[in-house]
């Protein structure tokens, strides 16, 4: 993979561009994709954003979100756009398998594939150009860096700003995670000076849920949370019946995995959700427990050092058992944690 700086001289020659991101895009995946979209459109490119799957409705306020194509809903149209593209930007994922059913179409496309991502161990061989930096807070921060590097900082309009802010803010846990560098604050200061209204974005993202979701969280914390003090670990497991009972939609469970980390002494928090077609896992840790390696080893996943995910086709009870067994195999690291 060559440096993304190689494409900068060609930015002013209009191209057919596709931007995509990981399945079930979160704030950073959608925010970075749409931020880049609004930038490239101003340079005259013909740009389509294609998401591998649907996304949480709390992202719908983002400018341009209504133009994003859901690959699962419009597969043949998407395949045509992907086949004709000259550039395909792949944002906020490290391996093509994170695009689920879109993977083959992306791999077979003739376009130059360009990676912008901050996850560990990227599949560099499938990208012609790119930038991978695991020290970055978010892909949105990296899109901002790319725009600055390109020399077109005047193209950072309100639409670009709103999308990039949403990406950085959500991936840094509202600027609290260790990845929130001085550079992140400098970037945000720049967006604010350009006129960004940040508090509106917090409201759009966090104050727009249903009553059902809050009651679902109440039930989950009361009845679906297990604490393993001997491993400094908390586990939430959610059945399909719970999802149906509370009418839980994509995105409604986001952030839930973080709640148990507020308990004194908890170093590792996990959530396992029975989504029907698969069991989806999320892992969050504090300090020195590496959930990227943990997710890779036991749950066919990956991510970052302190935030990772995975999945399993086994039944929920089997995945829970596997997790508990994995805890015992990691007993030394988990039980001797220094707070
Ligand atoms: P989340 O738990 O919020 O789904 O994801 C946490 C982090 O791990 C995100 O950066 C996400 O992209 C990554 N991640 C989540 N699930 C998977 C997975 O199945 N495979 C890989 N490689 N990364 C994942
Ligand atoms: Mn991200």
Coordinates of C-alpha atoms and ligand atoms in Angstrom, one line a residue:
X1 CA 0.0 0.0 0.0
X2 CA 1.5 3.3 -1.1
X3 CA 1.0 6.6 0.8
X4 CA -2.3 8.3 0.3
X5 CA -0.4 11.5 -0.5
X6 CA 0.2 10.0 -4.0
X7 CA -3.5 10.7 -4.9
X8 CA -3.4 14.4 -3.9
X9 CA -2.1 15.6 -7.3
X10 CA -5.1 13.8 -8.9
X11 CA -7.7 15.3 -6.6
X12 CA -8.6 18.0 -9.1
X13 CA -9.3 15.6 -12.0
X14 CA -13.0 14.6 -11.5
X15 CA -13.5 10.9 -11.1
X16 CA -16.3 8.4 -10.4
X17 CA -15.8 7.7 -6.7
X18 CA -17.3 5.3 -4.2
X19 CA -16.9 5.7 -0.5
X20 CA -17.7 2.8 1.8
X21 CA -17.3 1.9 5.5
X22 CA -17.8 -1.1 7.8
X23 CA -21.1 -2.8 8.1
X24 CA -23.6 -1.3 10.6
X25 CA -21.7 2.0 10.4
X26 CA -21.3 3.9 13.6
X27 CA -20.9 7.6 14.1
X28 CA -17.2 7.5 12.9
X29 CA -17.8 5.3 9.9
X30 CA -20.8 7.4 8.7
X31 CA -19.3 10.7 9.8
X32 CA -15.9 10.1 8.1
X33 CA -17.6 8.8 4.9
X34 CA -20.0 11.8 4.6
X35 CA -17.3 14.3 5.6
X36 CA -15.1 13.0 2.7
X37 CA -18.2 12.9 0.4
X38 CA -18.9 16.6 1.0
X39 CA -15.2 17.4 0.4
X40 CA -14.9 15.4 -2.8
X41 CA -18.1 16.7 -4.3
X42 CA -16.8 20.3 -4.1
X43 CA -13.8 19.2 -6.2
X44 CA -16.1 18.1 -8.9
X45 CA -16.1 14.3 -8.4
X46 CA -19.1 12.1 -8.9
X47 CA -19.4 10.5 -5.5
X48 CA -21.6 7.7 -4.1
X49 CA -21.5 6.6 -0.5
X50 CA -22.5 2.9 -0.2
X51 CA -23.0 1.4 3.2
X52 CA -22.7 -2.5 3.4
X53 CA -25.9 -2.6 5.6
X54 CA -28.4 -0.4 7.2
X55 CA -27.5 2.0 10.1
X56 CA -28.8 3.5 13.3
X57 CA -31.5 6.1 12.8
X58 CA -29.7 8.5 15.1
X59 CA -27.3 9.1 12.2
X60 CA -30.0 10.2 9.8
X61 CA -29.6 13.9 10.7
X62 CA -26.1 14.0 9.1
X63 CA -26.1 16.1 5.9
X64 CA -26.1 13.7 2.9
X65 CA -27.2 10.7 4.9
X66 CA -30.4 10.5 2.8
X67 CA -28.3 9.9 -0.3
X68 CA -26.3 6.9 1.2
X69 CA -27.1 3.7 -0.5
X70 CA -27.8 0.6 1.6
X71 CA -26.0 -2.3 -0.3
X72 CA -28.4 -4.9 1.1
X73 CA -31.4 -3.0 -0.2
X74 CA -30.0 -2.1 -3.6
X75 CA -27.5 -4.7 -4.4
X76 CA -27.5 -4.7 -8.2
X77 CA -27.5 -0.9 -8.5
X78 CA -24.6 -0.8 -6.0
X79 CA -22.7 -3.5 -7.8
X80 CA -23.0 -1.4 -11.0
X81 CA -21.7 1.7 -9.3
X82 CA -18.8 -0.2 -7.7
X83 CA -17.8 -1.8 -11.0
X84 CA -17.7 1.5 -12.8
X85 CA -15.8 3.4 -10.0
X86 CA -12.3 4.7 -10.5
X87 CA -11.6 5.3 -6.9
X88 CA -13.0 3.4 -3.9
X89 CA -12.4 4.9 -0.5
X90 CA -12.6 2.3 2.3
X91 CA -13.1 4.0 5.6
X92 CA -13.0 2.9 9.2
X93 CA -12.3 -0.8 8.6
X94 CA -9.1 -2.9 8.4
X95 CA -10.3 -6.0 6.5
X96 CA -12.7 -6.3 3.6
X97 CA -14.7 -8.9 5.5
X98 CA -16.0 -6.0 7.5
X99 CA -18.1 -5.1 4.5
X100 CA -20.0 -8.4 4.7
X101 CA -21.9 -9.1 1.4
X102 CA -20.1 -6.3 -0.4
X103 CA -16.7 -7.9 0.0
X104 CA -16.5 -9.8 -3.4
X105 CA -17.8 -6.8 -5.3
X106 CA -15.1 -4.6 -3.8
X107 CA -12.3 -7.1 -4.3
X108 CA -13.3 -7.6 -7.9
X109 CA -13.6 -3.9 -8.8
X110 CA -11.0 -2.4 -11.1
X111 CA -11.0 0.9 -9.2
X112 CA -8.0 2.0 -7.2
X113 CA -8.8 1.2 -3.6
X114 CA -7.8 3.7 -1.0
X115 CA -7.8 3.0 2.8
X116 CA -8.3 5.5 5.5
X117 CA -8.4 3.7 8.9
X118 CA -7.2 3.5 12.5
X119 CA -7.7 -0.2 13.3
X120 CA -4.9 -2.6 14.0
X121 CA -3.5 -5.0 11.4
X122 CA -5.0 -3.6 8.2
X123 CA -5.2 -5.9 5.1
X124 CA -2.7 -3.7 3.2
X125 CA -2.3 -6.0 0.2
X126 CA -5.8 -5.1 -1.1
X127 CA -5.3 -1.4 -1.1
X128 CA -3.3 0.6 -3.7
X129 CA -3.1 3.7 -1.6
X130 CA -3.9 4.5 2.0
X131 CA -3.2 5.6 5.5
X132 CA -3.4 3.4 8.5
X133 CA -2.7 4.9 11.9
X134 CA -3.7 3.2 15.1
X135 CA -2.8 6.2 17.2
X136 CA -5.6 8.3 15.6
X137 CA -8.8 8.9 17.6
X138 CA -11.0 8.2 14.7
X139 CA -11.2 7.9 10.9
X140 CA -12.9 11.3 10.9
X141 CA -9.8 12.9 12.3
X142 CA -7.8 11.2 9.5
X143 CA -10.1 12.5 6.9
X144 CA -9.6 16.0 8.4
X145 CA -5.8 15.4 8.3
X146 CA -6.1 14.3 4.6
X147 CA -8.1 17.4 3.7
X148 CA -5.5 19.7 5.4
X149 CA -2.7 17.8 3.7
X150 CA -4.3 18.2 0.3
X151 CA -4.1 22.0 0.6
X152 CA -7.9 22.4 0.2
X153 CA -8.7 23.4 3.8
X154 CA -11.1 26.1 2.5
X155 CA -13.4 23.3 1.5
X156 CA -14.1 22.5 5.1
X157 CA -17.7 23.9 5.1
X158 CA -20.4 23.4 7.6
X159 CA -21.4 20.0 6.1
X160 CA -17.9 18.6 6.2
X161 CA -17.5 20.0 9.8
X162 CA -20.7 18.5 11.2
X163 CA -19.9 15.0 9.8
X164 CA -16.3 15.0 10.9
X165 CA -17.2 16.3 14.4
X166 CA -19.7 13.6 14.9
X167 CA -17.1 11.0 13.9
X168 CA -14.5 12.2 16.3
X169 CA -16.9 12.9 19.1
X170 CA -18.5 9.4 19.0
X171 CA -15.2 7.5 18.7
X172 CA -13.5 9.4 21.5
X173 CA -16.5 8.9 23.9
X174 CA -17.1 12.6 23.8
X175 CA -13.3 13.4 24.1
X176 CA -12.6 11.2 27.1
X177 CA -10.6 8.2 25.7
X178 CA -6.8 8.3 25.8
X179 CA -6.8 8.7 22.0
X180 CA -8.1 12.3 22.4
X181 CA -4.8 14.0 21.6
X182 CA -3.9 17.6 21.5
X183 CA -4.2 17.3 17.8
X184 CA -7.9 16.3 18.2
X185 CA -8.6 19.4 20.3
X186 CA -6.7 21.6 17.7
X187 CA -8.9 20.1 15.0
X188 CA -12.1 20.7 16.9
X189 CA -11.0 24.3 17.7
X190 CA -10.5 24.8 14.0
X191 CA -14.0 23.5 13.2
X192 CA -15.5 25.8 15.9
X193 CA -13.6 28.8 14.5
X194 CA -15.1 27.9 11.1
X195 CA -18.6 28.2 12.7
X196 CA -19.5 24.7 13.8
X197 CA -22.4 24.5 16.3
X198 CA -21.3 21.4 18.4
X199 CA -24.0 21.1 21.0
X200 CA -26.7 20.6 18.4
X201 CA -24.8 17.5 17.2
X202 CA -24.7 16.0 20.8
X203 CA -28.4 16.5 21.0
X204 CA -29.0 14.9 17.6
X205 CA -26.9 11.9 18.5
X206 CA -27.8 11.3 22.2
X207 CA -31.2 12.8 22.9
X208 CA -33.3 11.2 20.1
X209 CA -34.1 7.8 21.4
X210 CA -37.4 6.0 22.1
X211 CA -38.9 5.4 25.5
X212 CA -38.6 1.7 24.7
X213 CA -34.9 1.9 24.5
X214 CA -34.5 3.5 27.9
X215 CA -36.7 0.8 29.5
X216 CA -34.7 -1.8 27.6
X217 CA -31.5 -0.5 29.1
X218 CA -33.2 -0.5 32.6
X219 CA -34.2 -4.2 32.1
X220 CA -30.7 -5.1 30.7
X221 CA -28.8 -3.6 33.7
X222 CA -31.2 -5.1 36.2
X223 CA -31.6 -8.6 34.7
X224 CA -29.0 -9.3 32.0
X225 CA -25.7 -8.2 33.7
X226 CA -23.3 -10.6 35.3
X227 CA -20.3 -9.6 37.3
X228 CA -17.2 -11.8 37.7
X229 CA -15.3 -10.0 40.4
X230 CA -12.5 -12.6 40.4
X231 CA -11.8 -11.5 36.8
X232 CA -12.6 -7.8 37.2
X233 CA -15.1 -8.4 34.4
X234 CA -18.7 -7.7 33.6
X235 CA -20.9 -9.4 30.9
X236 CA -24.2 -8.4 29.4
X237 CA -26.0 -11.0 27.3
X238 CA -29.1 -10.2 25.3
X239 CA -31.6 -12.6 23.8
X240 CA -33.5 -12.1 20.6
X241 CA -36.7 -12.1 22.7
X242 CA -35.5 -9.0 24.5
X243 CA -34.8 -7.2 21.2
X244 CA -38.3 -8.0 20.0
X245 CA -40.1 -7.2 23.2
X246 CA -38.6 -3.7 23.4
X247 CA -38.6 -3.1 19.6
X248 CA -34.9 -2.6 19.6
X249 CA -33.5 -1.3 16.3
X250 CA -30.0 -1.0 14.8
X251 CA -28.0 1.4 17.0
X252 CA -30.2 1.1 20.1
X253 CA -27.6 -1.1 21.8
X254 CA -24.6 1.1 20.9
X255 CA -22.8 2.2 24.0
X256 CA -24.5 -0.3 26.3
X257 CA -21.2 -2.2 26.7
X258 CA -19.6 0.8 28.4
X259 CA -22.1 1.0 31.4
X260 CA -20.4 -1.8 33.5
X261 CA -17.1 0.0 33.2
X262 CA -18.5 2.6 35.7
X263 CA -18.4 -0.1 38.4
X264 CA -15.3 0.2 40.6
X265 CA -12.7 -2.4 39.7
X266 CA -14.2 -3.5 36.4
X267 CA -11.4 -3.8 33.8
X268 CA -13.2 -5.7 31.0
X269 CA -16.8 -5.3 29.9
X270 CA -18.4 -7.4 27.2
X271 CA -21.8 -7.6 25.6
X272 CA -23.1 -10.5 23.5
X273 CA -26.3 -9.8 21.5
X274 CA -28.3 -12.5 19.7
X275 CA -29.1 -10.7 16.4
X276 CA -30.7 -13.8 14.9
X277 CA -28.3 -14.3 12.0
X278 CA -25.3 -14.2 14.3
X279 CA -24.2 -13.4 17.9
X280 CA -22.5 -10.0 17.9
X281 CA -19.9 -9.3 20.6
X282 CA -18.4 -6.1 21.8
X283 CA -15.5 -5.7 24.2
X284 CA -14.2 -2.7 26.1
X285 CA -11.3 -2.6 28.5
X286 CA -9.5 -0.2 30.7
X287 CA -5.7 -0.1 30.9
X288 CA -3.6 -3.0 30.0
X289 CA -6.0 -5.7 28.8
X290 CA -5.8 -6.0 25.0
X291 CA -9.3 -6.7 23.7
X292 CA -8.2 -6.6 20.0
X293 CA -6.1 -9.8 20.6
X294 CA -8.9 -11.3 22.8
X295 CA -11.5 -10.7 20.1
X296 CA -9.3 -12.1 17.4
X297 CA -8.4 -15.2 19.4
X298 CA -11.8 -16.2 20.6
X299 CA -14.5 -14.4 18.6
X300 CA -13.3 -14.0 15.0
X301 CA -13.0 -10.3 15.4
X302 CA -10.7 -7.5 16.2
X303 CA -10.6 -3.7 16.6
X304 CA -8.5 -1.6 18.9
X305 CA -6.5 -2.3 22.1
X306 CA -9.3 -1.1 24.4
X307 CA -12.4 -1.5 22.1
X308 CA -13.0 -4.4 19.9
X309 CA -15.8 -6.6 18.5
X310 CA -16.4 -10.0 17.1
X311 CA -19.1 -12.5 16.2
X312 CA -20.1 -16.1 16.3
X313 CA -22.6 -18.4 14.6
X314 CA -23.0 -20.5 17.7
X315 CA -26.1 -20.2 20.0
X316 CA -26.1 -17.4 22.6
X317 CA -25.6 -19.8 25.6
X318 CA -22.6 -21.4 23.8
X319 CA -21.0 -18.0 23.2
X320 CA -21.5 -17.0 26.8
X321 CA -19.9 -20.2 27.9
X322 CA -17.0 -19.6 25.5
X323 CA -16.6 -16.1 27.0
X324 CA -16.5 -17.4 30.5
X325 CA -14.0 -20.1 29.6
X326 CA -11.9 -17.4 27.9
X327 CA -11.9 -15.4 31.1
X328 CA -10.4 -18.4 33.0
X329 CA -7.7 -18.7 30.3
X330 CA -6.9 -15.0 30.8
X331 CA -7.1 -15.2 34.6
X332 CA -3.6 -13.9 35.2
X333 CA -3.9 -10.8 33.2
X334 CA -7.5 -10.0 34.4
X335 CA -7.2 -10.7 38.1
X336 CA -3.9 -9.0 38.8
X337 CA -4.9 -5.7 37.3
X338 CA -3.4 -2.6 38.9
X339 CA -5.9 0.3 39.1
Ligands
LIG1 P1 -18.1 -2.2 18.4 O1 -18.0 -3.1 19.7 O2 -18.5 -0.8 18.8 O3 -19.0 -2.9 17.4 O4 -16.7 -2.1 17.8 C1 -15.6 -1.7 18.5 C2 -14.4 -1.6 17.6 O5 -14.0 -2.9 17.1 C3 -14.7 -0.8 16.4 O6 -13.6 -0.1 16.0 C4 -15.1 -1.8 15.3 O7 -14.8 -1.3 14.0 C5 -14.2 -3.0 15.7 N1 -15.0 -4.3 15.4 C6 -16.2 -4.6 15.8 N2 -16.6 -5.8 15.4 C7 -15.5 -6.3 14.7 C8 -15.3 -7.5 14.0 O8 -16.1 -8.4 14.0 N3 -14.1 -7.7 13.4 C9 -13.1 -6.7 13.4 N4 -12.0 -6.9 12.8 N5 -13.3 -5.5 14.1 C10 -14.5 -5.3 14.7
LIG2 MN1 -13.6 4.5 14.0

